[in-house]
Amino acid sequence: MATTGWLLRDGEVLAALEVASTFAERSRGLLGRPGIAGALLLRPARSVHSMGMQFPLDVAFCDRELIVKRTVCLPPGRVTRPTLRPGDQLEVREVEE
């Protein structure tokens, strides 16, 4: 993955941006890297992990329009819970005995 652009907020550059849009790119993510000088956009992604990472991750969960819905600092060796989105259909299933 190469730097493909910039991450902006209200016209202000926040960071250099890499985009991981294929399954292989998203699977590899930041594994094996000592850090990142910028941001990595995983598209699509409903959860992330930091297994095998050597550094914490600042994660922003966004909707399809890149509006931030929640943020979390993820220490190495952790997994986030899948993020629910407005309109997700939930289901309750009784345990069969």
Tab-separated table of N, CA, C and O in Angstrom:
chain	number	residue	atom	x	y	z
A	1	MET	N	0.835	-1.179	0.000
A	1	MET	CA	0.000	0.000	0.000
A	1	MET	C	0.881	1.244	0.000
A	1	MET	O	1.829	1.331	0.756
A	2	ALA	N	0.552	2.163	-0.818
A	2	ALA	CA	1.287	3.418	-0.886
A	2	ALA	C	0.385	4.549	-0.415
A	2	ALA	O	-0.837	4.398	-0.365
A	3	THR	N	0.997	5.665	-0.058
A	3	THR	CA	0.201	6.829	0.305
A	3	THR	C	-0.604	7.220	-0.916
A	3	THR	O	-0.071	7.411	-2.004
A	4	THR	N	-1.905	7.292	-0.731
A	4	THR	CA	-2.771	7.580	-1.864
A	4	THR	C	-3.416	8.946	-1.766
A	4	THR	O	-4.146	9.332	-2.655
A	5	GLY	N	-3.180	9.644	-0.687
A	5	GLY	CA	-3.807	10.948	-0.558
A	5	GLY	C	-3.643	11.486	0.849
A	5	GLY	O	-2.687	11.150	1.551
A	6	TRP	N	-4.612	12.292	1.232
A	6	TRP	CA	-4.586	12.966	2.521
A	6	TRP	C	-5.904	12.758	3.239
A	6	TRP	O	-6.958	12.711	2.614
A	7	LEU	N	-5.847	12.683	4.547
A	7	LEU	CA	-7.037	12.639	5.380
A	7	LEU	C	-7.293	14.064	5.849
A	7	LEU	O	-6.416	14.691	6.441
A	8	LEU	N	-8.475	14.582	5.532
A	8	LEU	CA	-8.815	15.960	5.866
A	8	LEU	C	-10.049	16.036	6.759
A	8	LEU	O	-10.906	15.151	6.724
A	9	ARG	N	-10.134	17.127	7.529
A	9	ARG	CA	-11.331	17.469	8.292
A	9	ARG	C	-11.570	18.953	8.095
A	9	ARG	O	-10.708	19.770	8.413
A	10	ASP	N	-12.715	19.286	7.541
A	10	ASP	CA	-13.052	20.687	7.272
A	10	ASP	C	-11.951	21.396	6.495
A	10	ASP	O	-11.591	22.536	6.790
A	11	GLY	N	-11.344	20.700	5.513
A	11	GLY	CA	-10.316	21.282	4.667
A	11	GLY	C	-8.922	21.268	5.261
A	11	GLY	O	-7.958	21.619	4.585
A	12	GLU	N	-8.773	20.847	6.521
A	12	GLU	CA	-7.474	20.797	7.184
A	12	GLU	C	-6.867	19.406	7.029
A	12	GLU	O	-7.525	18.403	7.311
A	13	VAL	N	-5.613	19.337	6.594
A	13	VAL	CA	-4.929	18.051	6.448
A	13	VAL	C	-4.594	17.518	7.829
A	13	VAL	O	-3.933	18.183	8.624
A	14	LEU	N	-5.068	16.295	8.120
A	14	LEU	CA	-4.774	15.640	9.396
A	14	LEU	C	-3.602	14.685	9.285
A	14	LEU	O	-2.811	14.559	10.216
A	15	ALA	N	-3.509	13.975	8.147
A	15	ALA	CA	-2.466	12.958	8.001
A	15	ALA	C	-2.384	12.502	6.554
A	15	ALA	O	-3.339	12.626	5.795
A	16	ALA	N	-1.214	11.931	6.200
A	16	ALA	CA	-1.097	11.204	4.940
A	16	ALA	C	-1.984	9.969	5.056
A	16	ALA	O	-2.152	9.429	6.151
A	17	LEU	N	-2.548	9.529	3.945
A	17	LEU	CA	-3.530	8.446	3.992
A	17	LEU	C	-3.164	7.313	3.054
A	17	LEU	O	-2.831	7.534	1.892
A	18	GLU	N	-3.241	6.095	3.592
A	18	GLU	CA	-3.146	4.879	2.794
A	18	GLU	C	-4.532	4.244	2.822
A	18	GLU	O	-5.201	4.272	3.854
A	19	VAL	N	-4.955	3.668	1.710
A	19	VAL	CA	-6.264	3.030	1.630
A	19	VAL	C	-6.085	1.551	1.363
A	19	VAL	O	-5.396	1.165	0.420
A	20	ALA	N	-6.692	0.723	2.216
A	20	ALA	CA	-6.692	-0.734	2.036
A	20	ALA	C	-8.107	-1.125	1.627
A	20	ALA	O	-9.007	-1.193	2.461
A	21	SER	N	-8.301	-1.361	0.339
A	21	SER	CA	-9.644	-1.635	-0.150
A	21	SER	C	-9.838	-3.066	-0.630
A	21	SER	O	-10.967	-3.507	-0.796
A	22	THR	N	-8.756	-3.808	-0.844
A	22	THR	CA	-8.904	-5.209	-1.244
A	22	THR	C	-8.847	-6.092	0.003
A	22	THR	O	-8.331	-5.675	1.050
A	23	PHE	N	-9.340	-7.303	-0.108
A	23	PHE	CA	-9.308	-8.233	1.018
A	23	PHE	C	-7.877	-8.461	1.487
A	23	PHE	O	-7.595	-8.446	2.686
A	24	ALA	N	-6.960	-8.649	0.542
A	24	ALA	CA	-5.555	-8.898	0.898
A	24	ALA	C	-4.948	-7.704	1.628
A	24	ALA	O	-4.239	-7.870	2.624
A	25	GLU	N	-5.214	-6.501	1.156
A	25	GLU	CA	-4.681	-5.299	1.813
A	25	GLU	C	-5.252	-5.129	3.219
A	25	GLU	O	-4.525	-4.806	4.158
A	26	ARG	N	-6.549	-5.356	3.365
A	26	ARG	CA	-7.181	-5.238	4.690
A	26	ARG	C	-6.670	-6.322	5.628
A	26	ARG	O	-6.459	-6.077	6.814
A	27	SER	N	-6.448	-7.527	5.123
A	27	SER	CA	-5.948	-8.628	5.958
A	27	SER	C	-4.540	-8.341	6.453
A	27	SER	O	-4.208	-8.639	7.595
A	28	ARG	N	-3.709	-7.793	5.599
A	28	ARG	CA	-2.336	-7.475	5.980
A	28	ARG	C	-2.283	-6.254	6.880
A	28	ARG	O	-1.518	-6.208	7.839
A	29	GLY	N	-3.079	-5.253	6.574
A	29	GLY	CA	-3.134	-4.056	7.394
A	29	GLY	C	-1.768	-3.520	7.739
A	29	GLY	O	-0.953	-3.241	6.863
A	30	LEU	N	-1.480	-3.408	9.022
A	30	LEU	CA	-0.201	-2.872	9.490
A	30	LEU	C	0.719	-3.953	10.036
A	30	LEU	O	1.749	-3.639	10.638
A	31	LEU	N	0.371	-5.220	9.825
A	31	LEU	CA	1.204	-6.306	10.342
A	31	LEU	C	2.619	-6.203	9.798
A	31	LEU	O	2.839	-5.947	8.614
A	32	GLY	N	3.590	-6.385	10.686
A	32	GLY	CA	4.988	-6.362	10.305
A	32	GLY	C	5.587	-4.979	10.181
A	32	GLY	O	6.754	-4.836	9.841
A	33	ARG	N	4.803	-3.955	10.439
A	33	ARG	CA	5.306	-2.591	10.352
A	33	ARG	C	5.579	-2.053	11.751
A	33	ARG	O	4.815	-2.308	12.679
A	34	PRO	N	6.652	-1.296	11.919
A	34	PRO	CA	6.979	-0.757	13.245
A	34	PRO	C	6.109	0.432	13.627
A	34	PRO	O	6.100	0.874	14.760
A	35	GLY	N	5.354	0.954	12.681
A	35	GLY	CA	4.492	2.109	12.924
A	35	GLY	C	3.948	2.612	11.607
A	35	GLY	O	4.154	1.997	10.565
A	36	ILE	N	3.244	3.724	11.667
A	36	ILE	CA	2.721	4.339	10.455
A	36	ILE	C	2.802	5.850	10.619
A	36	ILE	O	2.476	6.381	11.674
A	37	ALA	N	3.282	6.509	9.592
A	37	ALA	CA	3.372	7.967	9.595
A	37	ALA	C	2.157	8.511	8.862
A	37	ALA	O	2.245	8.972	7.734
A	38	GLY	N	1.010	8.395	9.479
A	38	GLY	CA	-0.225	8.838	8.847
A	38	GLY	C	-1.377	7.973	9.291
A	38	GLY	O	-1.445	7.545	10.444
A	39	ALA	N	-2.272	7.700	8.359
A	39	ALA	CA	-3.490	6.945	8.660
A	39	ALA	C	-3.706	5.857	7.615
A	39	ALA	O	-3.256	5.981	6.474
A	40	LEU	N	-4.397	4.812	8.028
A	40	LEU	CA	-4.768	3.717	7.131
A	40	LEU	C	-6.281	3.596	7.156
A	40	LEU	O	-6.871	3.431	8.222
A	41	LEU	N	-6.901	3.699	5.991
A	41	LEU	CA	-8.343	3.550	5.865
A	41	LEU	C	-8.642	2.134	5.400
A	41	LEU	O	-8.197	1.725	4.324
A	42	LEU	N	-9.348	1.371	6.233
A	42	LEU	CA	-9.798	0.024	5.870
A	42	LEU	C	-11.226	0.163	5.380
A	42	LEU	O	-12.118	0.536	6.149
A	43	ARG	N	-11.446	-0.178	4.128
A	43	ARG	CA	-12.777	0.017	3.558
A	43	ARG	C	-13.182	-1.200	2.762
A	43	ARG	O	-12.542	-1.494	1.762
A	44	PRO	N	-14.200	-1.955	3.177
A	44	PRO	CA	-15.014	-1.785	4.390
A	44	PRO	C	-14.387	-2.523	5.564
A	44	PRO	O	-13.574	-3.428	5.383
A	45	ALA	N	-14.801	-2.158	6.776
A	45	ALA	CA	-14.372	-2.865	7.988
A	45	ALA	C	-15.353	-2.544	9.105
A	45	ALA	O	-15.681	-1.390	9.319
A	46	ARG	N	-15.806	-3.580	9.816
A	46	ARG	CA	-16.727	-3.370	10.933
A	46	ARG	C	-16.033	-3.567	12.267
A	46	ARG	O	-16.558	-3.191	13.298
A	47	SER	N	-14.845	-4.189	12.242
A	47	SER	CA	-14.051	-4.332	13.457
A	47	SER	C	-12.590	-4.422	13.041
A	47	SER	O	-12.286	-4.665	11.877
A	48	VAL	N	-11.694	-4.187	13.999
A	48	VAL	CA	-10.261	-4.278	13.727
A	48	VAL	C	-9.591	-4.988	14.888
A	48	VAL	O	-10.189	-5.151	15.957
A	49	HIS	N	-8.349	-5.416	14.675
A	49	HIS	CA	-7.590	-6.038	15.756
A	49	HIS	C	-6.172	-5.495	15.731
A	49	HIS	O	-5.721	-4.913	14.742
A	50	SER	N	-5.494	-5.684	16.852
A	50	SER	CA	-4.092	-5.268	16.937
A	50	SER	C	-3.206	-6.446	17.318
A	50	SER	O	-2.153	-6.275	17.919
A	51	MET	N	-3.642	-7.661	16.964
A	51	MET	CA	-2.839	-8.853	17.211
A	51	MET	C	-1.548	-8.762	16.396
A	51	MET	O	-1.576	-8.459	15.211
A	52	GLY	N	-0.426	-8.999	17.023
A	52	GLY	CA	0.856	-8.948	16.352
A	52	GLY	C	1.404	-7.540	16.163
A	52	GLY	O	2.469	-7.368	15.577
A	53	MET	N	0.675	-6.541	16.645
A	53	MET	CA	1.138	-5.156	16.509
A	53	MET	C	2.150	-4.828	17.597
A	53	MET	O	2.108	-5.382	18.689
A	54	GLN	N	3.022	-3.896	17.299
A	54	GLN	CA	4.023	-3.454	18.254
A	54	GLN	C	3.694	-2.074	18.819
A	54	GLN	O	4.473	-1.516	19.586
A	55	PHE	N	2.548	-1.539	18.436
A	55	PHE	CA	2.187	-0.190	18.848
A	55	PHE	C	0.665	-0.095	18.958
A	55	PHE	O	-0.059	-0.856	18.323
A	56	PRO	N	0.164	0.830	19.775
A	56	PRO	CA	-1.284	0.994	19.887
A	56	PRO	C	-1.853	1.647	18.627
A	56	PRO	O	-1.138	2.345	17.901
A	57	LEU	N	-3.134	1.421	18.387
A	57	LEU	CA	-3.824	1.996	17.238
A	57	LEU	C	-4.896	2.965	17.719
A	57	LEU	O	-5.658	2.637	18.627
A	58	ASP	N	-4.959	4.138	17.124
A	58	ASP	CA	-6.091	5.033	17.320
A	58	ASP	C	-7.064	4.719	16.203
A	58	ASP	O	-6.742	4.884	15.017
A	59	VAL	N	-8.258	4.234	16.562
A	59	VAL	CA	-9.226	3.761	15.581
A	59	VAL	C	-10.440	4.686	15.588
A	59	VAL	O	-10.988	4.985	16.649
A	60	ALA	N	-10.852	5.119	14.408
A	60	ALA	CA	-12.085	5.885	14.243
A	60	ALA	C	-13.031	5.048	13.391
A	60	ALA	O	-12.701	4.704	12.257
A	61	PHE	N	-14.171	4.678	13.969
A	61	PHE	CA	-15.194	3.949	13.219
A	61	PHE	C	-16.090	4.973	12.541
A	61	PHE	O	-16.633	5.863	13.198
A	62	CYS	N	-16.224	4.844	11.221
A	62	CYS	CA	-16.967	5.822	10.434
A	62	CYS	C	-18.082	5.129	9.655
A	62	CYS	O	-18.017	3.935	9.384
A	63	ASP	N	-19.084	5.925	9.271
A	63	ASP	CA	-20.117	5.386	8.388
A	63	ASP	C	-19.624	5.486	6.939
A	63	ASP	O	-18.478	5.864	6.686
A	64	ARG	N	-20.478	5.149	6.004
A	64	ARG	CA	-20.072	5.138	4.591
A	64	ARG	C	-19.640	6.512	4.081
A	64	ARG	O	-18.868	6.624	3.142
A	65	GLU	N	-20.148	7.567	4.710
A	65	GLU	CA	-19.794	8.931	4.317
A	65	GLU	C	-18.584	9.454	5.086
A	65	GLU	O	-18.274	10.635	5.035
A	66	LEU	N	-17.908	8.574	5.846
A	66	LEU	CA	-16.729	8.900	6.656
A	66	LEU	C	-17.042	9.854	7.802
A	66	LEU	O	-16.183	10.621	8.234
A	67	ILE	N	-18.256	9.789	8.315
A	67	ILE	CA	-18.615	10.532	9.522
A	67	ILE	C	-18.248	9.657	10.709
A	67	ILE	O	-18.679	8.501	10.795
A	68	VAL	N	-17.433	10.195	11.616
A	68	VAL	CA	-16.957	9.424	12.757
A	68	VAL	C	-18.117	9.113	13.696
A	68	VAL	O	-18.845	10.003	14.113
A	69	LYS	N	-18.265	7.826	14.021
A	69	LYS	CA	-19.319	7.378	14.930
A	69	LYS	C	-18.780	7.082	16.321
A	69	LYS	O	-19.474	7.257	17.307
A	70	ARG	N	-17.544	6.594	16.410
A	70	ARG	CA	-16.893	6.389	17.706
A	70	ARG	C	-15.408	6.219	17.485
A	70	ARG	O	-14.962	5.877	16.396
A	71	THR	N	-14.642	6.480	18.543
A	71	THR	CA	-13.196	6.315	18.480
A	71	THR	C	-12.748	5.468	19.661
A	71	THR	O	-13.421	5.408	20.693
A	72	VAL	N	-11.594	4.825	19.497
A	72	VAL	CA	-11.031	3.990	20.553
A	72	VAL	C	-9.517	3.924	20.356
A	72	VAL	O	-9.041	3.949	19.222
A	73	CYS	N	-8.778	3.886	21.462
A	73	CYS	CA	-7.345	3.617	21.407
A	73	CYS	C	-7.183	2.135	21.709
A	73	CYS	O	-7.580	1.665	22.772
A	74	LEU	N	-6.647	1.388	20.762
A	74	LEU	CA	-6.561	-0.059	20.845
A	74	LEU	C	-5.121	-0.483	21.133
A	74	LEU	O	-4.255	-0.371	20.272
A	75	PRO	N	-4.838	-0.971	22.367
A	75	PRO	CA	-3.486	-1.438	22.680
A	75	PRO	C	-3.138	-2.687	21.856
A	75	PRO	O	-4.030	-3.363	21.342
A	76	PRO	N	-1.850	-3.003	21.736
A	76	PRO	CA	-1.459	-4.224	21.017
A	76	PRO	C	-2.132	-5.458	21.619
A	76	PRO	O	-2.358	-5.536	22.828
A	77	GLY	N	-2.489	-6.409	20.749
A	77	GLY	CA	-3.062	-7.678	21.196
A	77	GLY	C	-4.541	-7.640	21.543
A	77	GLY	O	-5.028	-8.496	22.265
A	78	ARG	N	-5.271	-6.689	21.015
A	78	ARG	CA	-6.696	-6.560	21.329
A	78	ARG	C	-7.544	-6.659	20.065
A	78	ARG	O	-7.061	-6.515	18.955
A	79	VAL	N	-8.859	-6.871	20.271
A	79	VAL	CA	-9.828	-6.942	19.176
A	79	VAL	C	-10.999	-6.040	19.541
A	79	VAL	O	-11.453	-6.045	20.686
A	80	THR	N	-11.495	-5.274	18.576
A	80	THR	CA	-12.678	-4.452	18.832
A	80	THR	C	-13.927	-5.279	18.604
A	80	THR	O	-13.918	-6.279	17.886
A	81	ARG	N	-14.995	-4.834	19.210
A	81	ARG	CA	-16.292	-5.446	18.937
A	81	ARG	C	-16.798	-4.904	17.602
A	81	ARG	O	-16.495	-3.767	17.252
A	82	PRO	N	-17.559	-5.699	16.874
A	82	PRO	CA	-18.135	-5.164	15.635
A	82	PRO	C	-18.993	-3.939	15.948
A	82	PRO	O	-19.666	-3.888	16.974
A	83	THR	N	-18.933	-2.958	15.096
A	83	THR	CA	-19.680	-1.728	15.286
A	83	THR	C	-21.048	-1.851	14.640
A	83	THR	O	-21.161	-2.195	13.473
A	84	LEU	N	-22.085	-1.551	15.411
A	84	LEU	CA	-23.438	-1.532	14.870
A	84	LEU	C	-23.669	-0.212	14.160
A	84	LEU	O	-23.169	0.821	14.574
A	85	ARG	N	-24.447	-0.268	13.092
A	85	ARG	CA	-24.766	0.930	12.323
A	85	ARG	C	-26.259	1.178	12.365
A	85	ARG	O	-27.038	0.226	12.485
A	86	PRO	N	-26.693	2.428	12.258
A	86	PRO	CA	-28.130	2.691	12.158
A	86	PRO	C	-28.723	1.901	11.007
A	86	PRO	O	-28.131	1.821	9.936
A	87	GLY	N	-29.835	1.259	11.263
A	87	GLY	CA	-30.487	0.450	10.241
A	87	GLY	C	-30.124	-1.019	10.297
A	87	GLY	O	-30.746	-1.834	9.623
A	88	ASP	N	-29.122	-1.398	11.108
A	88	ASP	CA	-28.785	-2.820	11.249
A	88	ASP	C	-29.978	-3.556	11.849
A	88	ASP	O	-30.600	-3.092	12.801
A	89	GLN	N	-30.306	-4.695	11.278
A	89	GLN	CA	-31.398	-5.525	11.782
A	89	GLN	C	-30.843	-6.485	12.821
A	89	GLN	O	-29.977	-7.301	12.512
A	90	LEU	N	-31.309	-6.360	14.058
A	90	LEU	CA	-30.867	-7.258	15.114
A	90	LEU	C	-31.875	-8.377	15.297
A	90	LEU	O	-33.019	-8.279	14.889
A	91	GLU	N	-31.428	-9.430	15.935
A	91	GLU	CA	-32.276	-10.607	16.141
A	91	GLU	C	-31.974	-11.186	17.515
A	91	GLU	O	-30.830	-11.189	17.951
A	92	VAL	N	-33.032	-11.632	18.196
A	92	VAL	CA	-32.855	-12.343	19.460
A	92	VAL	C	-33.229	-13.791	19.198
A	92	VAL	O	-34.305	-14.077	18.688
A	93	ARG	N	-32.322	-14.696	19.516
A	93	ARG	CA	-32.567	-16.110	19.298
A	93	ARG	C	-32.516	-16.811	20.641
A	93	ARG	O	-31.534	-16.702	21.360
A	94	GLU	N	-33.567	-17.512	20.973
A	94	GLU	CA	-33.636	-18.255	22.222
A	94	GLU	C	-32.707	-19.462	22.172
A	94	GLU	O	-32.519	-20.057	21.115
A	95	VAL	N	-32.131	-19.789	23.309
A	95	VAL	CA	-31.263	-20.960	23.402
A	95	VAL	C	-32.151	-22.184	23.506
A	95	VAL	O	-33.060	-22.247	24.317
A	96	GLU	N	-31.875	-23.157	22.638
A	96	GLU	CA	-32.647	-24.400	22.683
A	96	GLU	C	-32.033	-25.331	23.693
A	96	GLU	O	-30.837	-25.528	23.742
A	97	GLU	N	-32.879	-25.911	24.532
A	97	GLU	CA	-32.369	-26.831	25.566
A	97	GLU	C	-32.539	-28.263	25.164
A	97	GLU	O	-33.274	-28.686	24.393
